[in-house]
PDB file of N, CA and C in Angstrom:
ATOM      1  N   MET A   1     161.148  50.091 -78.031  1.00  0.00           N
ATOM      2  CA  MET A   1     161.394  50.274 -76.608  1.00  0.00           C
ATOM      3  C   MET A   1     162.859  50.662 -76.434  1.00  0.00           C
ATOM      4  N   GLN A   2     163.068  51.791 -75.778  1.00  0.00           N
ATOM      5  CA  GLN A   2     164.427  52.267 -75.530  1.00  0.00           C
ATOM      6  C   GLN A   2     164.708  52.198 -74.037  1.00  0.00           C
ATOM      7  N   LEU A   3     165.770  51.494 -73.671  1.00  0.00           N
ATOM      8  CA  LEU A   3     166.173  51.364 -72.273  1.00  0.00           C
ATOM      9  C   LEU A   3     167.395  52.226 -72.020  1.00  0.00           C
ATOM     10  N   VAL A   4     167.341  53.010 -70.949  1.00  0.00           N
ATOM     11  CA  VAL A   4     168.469  53.871 -70.584  1.00  0.00           C
ATOM     12  C   VAL A   4     168.739  53.717 -69.092  1.00  0.00           C
ATOM     13  N   PRO A   5     169.964  54.028 -68.660  1.00  0.00           N
ATOM     14  CA  PRO A   5     170.271  53.971 -67.227  1.00  0.00           C
ATOM     15  C   PRO A   5     169.359  54.907 -66.430  1.00  0.00           C
ATOM     16  N   ALA A   6     169.141  54.578 -65.174  1.00  0.00           N
ATOM     17  CA  ALA A   6     168.225  55.342 -64.324  1.00  0.00           C
ATOM     18  C   ALA A   6     168.594  56.819 -64.268  1.00  0.00           C
ATOM     19  N   GLU A   7     169.873  57.126 -64.179  1.00  0.00           N
ATOM     20  CA  GLU A   7     170.301  58.522 -64.088  1.00  0.00           C
ATOM     21  C   GLU A   7     169.899  59.305 -65.334  1.00  0.00           C
ATOM     22  N   GLU A   8     170.060  58.688 -66.489  1.00  0.00           N
ATOM     23  CA  GLU A   8     169.683  59.347 -67.739  1.00  0.00           C
ATOM     24  C   GLU A   8     168.170  59.487 -67.851  1.00  0.00           C
ATOM     25  N   ALA A   9     167.438  58.456 -67.436  1.00  0.00           N
ATOM     26  CA  ALA A   9     165.978  58.519 -67.469  1.00  0.00           C
ATOM     27  C   ALA A   9     165.467  59.637 -66.567  1.00  0.00           C
ATOM     28  N   ALA A  10     166.058  59.780 -65.396  1.00  0.00           N
ATOM     29  CA  ALA A  10     165.657  60.851 -64.479  1.00  0.00           C
ATOM     30  C   ALA A  10     165.938  62.212 -65.105  1.00  0.00           C
ATOM     31  N   ARG A  11     167.095  62.355 -65.712  1.00  0.00           N
ATOM     32  CA  ARG A  11     167.461  63.631 -66.343  1.00  0.00           C
ATOM     33  C   ARG A  11     166.508  63.963 -67.488  1.00  0.00           C
ATOM     34  N   ARG A  12     166.241  62.992 -68.347  1.00  0.00           N
ATOM     35  CA  ARG A  12     165.363  63.231 -69.504  1.00  0.00           C
ATOM     36  C   ARG A  12     163.936  63.565 -69.089  1.00  0.00           C
ATOM     37  N   SER A  13     163.487  62.977 -68.005  1.00  0.00           N
ATOM     38  CA  SER A  13     162.106  63.195 -67.561  1.00  0.00           C
ATOM     39  C   SER A  13     161.991  64.319 -66.547  1.00  0.00           C
ATOM     40  N   GLN A  14     163.116  64.920 -66.198  1.00  0.00           N
ATOM     41  CA  GLN A  14     163.167  66.004 -65.221  1.00  0.00           C
ATOM     42  C   GLN A  14     162.611  65.570 -63.867  1.00  0.00           C
ATOM     43  N   LEU A  15     162.931  64.339 -63.486  1.00  0.00           N
ATOM     44  CA  LEU A  15     162.569  63.800 -62.179  1.00  0.00           C
ATOM     45  C   LEU A  15     163.842  63.603 -61.371  1.00  0.00           C
ATOM     46  N   GLY A  16     163.691  63.584 -60.074  1.00  0.00           N
ATOM     47  CA  GLY A  16     164.804  63.189 -59.228  1.00  0.00           C
ATOM     48  C   GLY A  16     164.912  61.673 -59.237  1.00  0.00           C
ATOM     49  N   LEU A  17     166.077  61.171 -58.868  1.00  0.00           N
ATOM     50  CA  LEU A  17     166.257  59.716 -58.830  1.00  0.00           C
ATOM     51  C   LEU A  17     165.295  59.061 -57.852  1.00  0.00           C
ATOM     52  N   ARG A  18     165.071  59.688 -56.712  1.00  0.00           N
ATOM     53  CA  ARG A  18     164.128  59.109 -55.736  1.00  0.00           C
ATOM     54  C   ARG A  18     162.731  59.006 -56.317  1.00  0.00           C
ATOM     55  N   GLN A  19     162.296  60.057 -57.015  1.00  0.00           N
ATOM     56  CA  GLN A  19     160.973  60.027 -57.639  1.00  0.00           C
ATOM     57  C   GLN A  19     160.894  58.891 -58.657  1.00  0.00           C
ATOM     58  N   LEU A  20     161.942  58.750 -59.448  1.00  0.00           N
ATOM     59  CA  LEU A  20     161.975  57.695 -60.453  1.00  0.00           C
ATOM     60  C   LEU A  20     161.914  56.318 -59.796  1.00  0.00           C
ATOM     61  N   PHE A  21     162.704  56.113 -58.750  1.00  0.00           N
ATOM     62  CA  PHE A  21     162.704  54.819 -58.066  1.00  0.00           C
ATOM     63  C   PHE A  21     161.350  54.525 -57.425  1.00  0.00           C
ATOM     64  N   ARG A  22     160.665  55.541 -56.951  1.00  0.00           N
ATOM     65  CA  ARG A  22     159.311  55.330 -56.404  1.00  0.00           C
ATOM     66  C   ARG A  22     158.364  54.838 -57.495  1.00  0.00           C
ATOM     67  N   LEU A  23     158.470  55.419 -58.688  1.00  0.00           N
ATOM     68  CA  LEU A  23     157.633  54.975 -59.803  1.00  0.00           C
ATOM     69  C   LEU A  23     157.947  53.532 -60.187  1.00  0.00           C
ATOM     70  N   VAL A  24     159.224  53.178 -60.162  1.00  0.00           N
ATOM     71  CA  VAL A  24     159.637  51.802 -60.461  1.00  0.00           C
ATOM     72  C   VAL A  24     159.065  50.855 -59.413  1.00  0.00           C
ATOM     73  N   GLU A  25     159.240  51.196 -58.140  1.00  0.00           N
ATOM     74  CA  GLU A  25     158.756  50.334 -57.051  1.00  0.00           C
ATOM     75  C   GLU A  25     157.247  50.171 -57.079  1.00  0.00           C
ATOM     76  N   ALA A  26     156.533  51.210 -57.521  1.00  0.00           N
ATOM     77  CA  ALA A  26     155.073  51.149 -57.583  1.00  0.00           C
ATOM     78  C   ALA A  26     154.587  50.394 -58.821  1.00  0.00           C
ATOM     79  N   GLY A  27     155.511  50.040 -59.716  1.00  0.00           N
ATOM     80  CA  GLY A  27     155.133  49.292 -60.907  1.00  0.00           C
ATOM     81  C   GLY A  27     154.624  50.152 -62.049  1.00  0.00           C
ATOM     82  N   HIS A  28     154.844  51.463 -61.977  1.00  0.00           N
ATOM     83  CA  HIS A  28     154.361  52.378 -63.016  1.00  0.00           C
ATOM     84  C   HIS A  28     155.307  52.482 -64.208  1.00  0.00           C
ATOM     85  N   VAL A  29     156.555  52.068 -64.026  1.00  0.00           N
ATOM     86  CA  VAL A  29     157.573  52.193 -65.072  1.00  0.00           C
ATOM     87  C   VAL A  29     158.219  50.827 -65.287  1.00  0.00           C
ATOM     88  N   HIS A  30     158.360  50.442 -66.546  1.00  0.00           N
ATOM     89  CA  HIS A  30     159.031  49.182 -66.864  1.00  0.00           C
ATOM     90  C   HIS A  30     160.537  49.360 -66.753  1.00  0.00           C
ATOM     91  N   PHE A  31     161.197  48.312 -66.328  1.00  0.00           N
ATOM     92  CA  PHE A  31     162.648  48.369 -66.173  1.00  0.00           C
ATOM     93  C   PHE A  31     163.238  46.973 -66.315  1.00  0.00           C
ATOM     94  N   VAL A  32     164.543  46.938 -66.495  1.00  0.00           N
ATOM     95  CA  VAL A  32     165.314  45.697 -66.523  1.00  0.00           C
ATOM     96  C   VAL A  32     166.495  45.910 -65.598  1.00  0.00           C
ATOM     97  N   LYS A  33     166.796  44.914 -64.798  1.00  0.00           N
ATOM     98  CA  LYS A  33     167.975  44.973 -63.941  1.00  0.00           C
ATOM     99  C   LYS A  33     169.048  44.106 -64.578  1.00  0.00           C
ATOM    100  N   THR A  34     170.203  44.698 -64.852  1.00  0.00           N
ATOM    101  CA  THR A  34     171.292  43.962 -65.488  1.00  0.00           C
ATOM    102  C   THR A  34     171.959  43.030 -64.488  1.00  0.00           C
ATOM    103  N   SER A  35     172.782  42.137 -64.993  1.00  0.00           N
ATOM    104  CA  SER A  35     173.508  41.217 -64.110  1.00  0.00           C
ATOM    105  C   SER A  35     174.479  41.958 -63.196  1.00  0.00           C
ATOM    106  N   GLU A  36     174.854  43.178 -63.585  1.00  0.00           N
ATOM    107  CA  GLU A  36     175.726  44.006 -62.746  1.00  0.00           C
ATOM    108  C   GLU A  36     174.939  44.804 -61.710  1.00  0.00           C
ATOM    109  N   GLY A  37     173.604  44.713 -61.756  1.00  0.00           N
ATOM    110  CA  GLY A  37     172.769  45.406 -60.790  1.00  0.00           C
ATOM    111  C   GLY A  37     172.287  46.776 -61.228  1.00  0.00           C
ATOM    112  N   GLN A  38     172.601  47.165 -62.459  1.00  0.00           N
ATOM    113  CA  GLN A  38     172.175  48.473 -62.959  1.00  0.00           C
ATOM    114  C   GLN A  38     170.728  48.394 -63.438  1.00  0.00           C
ATOM    115  N   LEU A  39     169.942  49.440 -63.132  1.00  0.00           N
ATOM    116  CA  LEU A  39     168.572  49.516 -63.619  1.00  0.00           C
ATOM    117  C   LEU A  39     168.551  50.234 -64.954  1.00  0.00           C
ATOM    118  N   LEU A  40     167.902  49.623 -65.928  1.00  0.00           N
ATOM    119  CA  LEU A  40     167.664  50.260 -67.212  1.00  0.00           C
ATOM    120  C   LEU A  40     166.174  50.539 -67.305  1.00  0.00           C
ATOM    121  N   ILE A  41     165.830  51.787 -67.540  1.00  0.00           N
ATOM    122  CA  ILE A  41     164.444  52.245 -67.515  1.00  0.00           C
ATOM    123  C   ILE A  41     163.903  52.352 -68.935  1.00  0.00           C
ATOM    124  N   CYS A  42     162.679  51.908 -69.138  1.00  0.00           N
ATOM    125  CA  CYS A  42     161.999  52.019 -70.426  1.00  0.00           C
ATOM    126  C   CYS A  42     161.448  53.438 -70.566  1.00  0.00           C
ATOM    127  N   LEU A  43     161.957  54.181 -71.536  1.00  0.00           N
ATOM    128  CA  LEU A  43     161.515  55.565 -71.712  1.00  0.00           C
ATOM    129  C   LEU A  43     160.057  55.654 -72.144  1.00  0.00           C
ATOM    130  N   ASP A  44     159.588  54.684 -72.932  1.00  0.00           N
ATOM    131  CA  ASP A  44     158.192  54.711 -73.369  1.00  0.00           C
ATOM    132  C   ASP A  44     157.242  54.651 -72.180  1.00  0.00           C
ATOM    133  N   SER A  45     157.504  53.770 -71.242  1.00  0.00           N
ATOM    134  CA  SER A  45     156.617  53.659 -70.080  1.00  0.00           C
ATOM    135  C   SER A  45     156.750  54.878 -69.176  1.00  0.00           C
ATOM    136  N   LEU A  46     157.920  55.478 -69.147  1.00  0.00           N
ATOM    137  CA  LEU A  46     158.125  56.672 -68.326  1.00  0.00           C
ATOM    138  C   LEU A  46     157.335  57.848 -68.888  1.00  0.00           C
ATOM    139  N   ARG A  47     157.232  57.937 -70.206  1.00  0.00           N
ATOM    140  CA  ARG A  47     156.465  59.027 -70.837  1.00  0.00           C
ATOM    141  C   ARG A  47     154.979  58.918 -70.529  1.00  0.00           C
ATOM    142  N   GLU A  48     154.497  57.711 -70.261  1.00  0.00           N
ATOM    143  CA  GLU A  48     153.070  57.487 -70.000  1.00  0.00           C
ATOM    144  C   GLU A  48     152.658  57.834 -68.578  1.00  0.00           C
ATOM    145  N   VAL A  49     153.631  58.060 -67.712  1.00  0.00           N
ATOM    146  CA  VAL A  49     153.327  58.338 -66.298  1.00  0.00           C
ATOM    147  C   VAL A  49     152.934  59.785 -66.138  1.00  0.00           C
TER     148      VAL A  49
END
């Protein structure tokens, strides 16, 4: 499992940040929120969408 910042995940998947956040909110993409508030997106789950 590879976790990357939301901006990088959006770039790699050719999605806009809003599209990515919608997928996160809908529960389609796994993520971790750091103590600093940054979202780290699981690339494996993003590839499955």
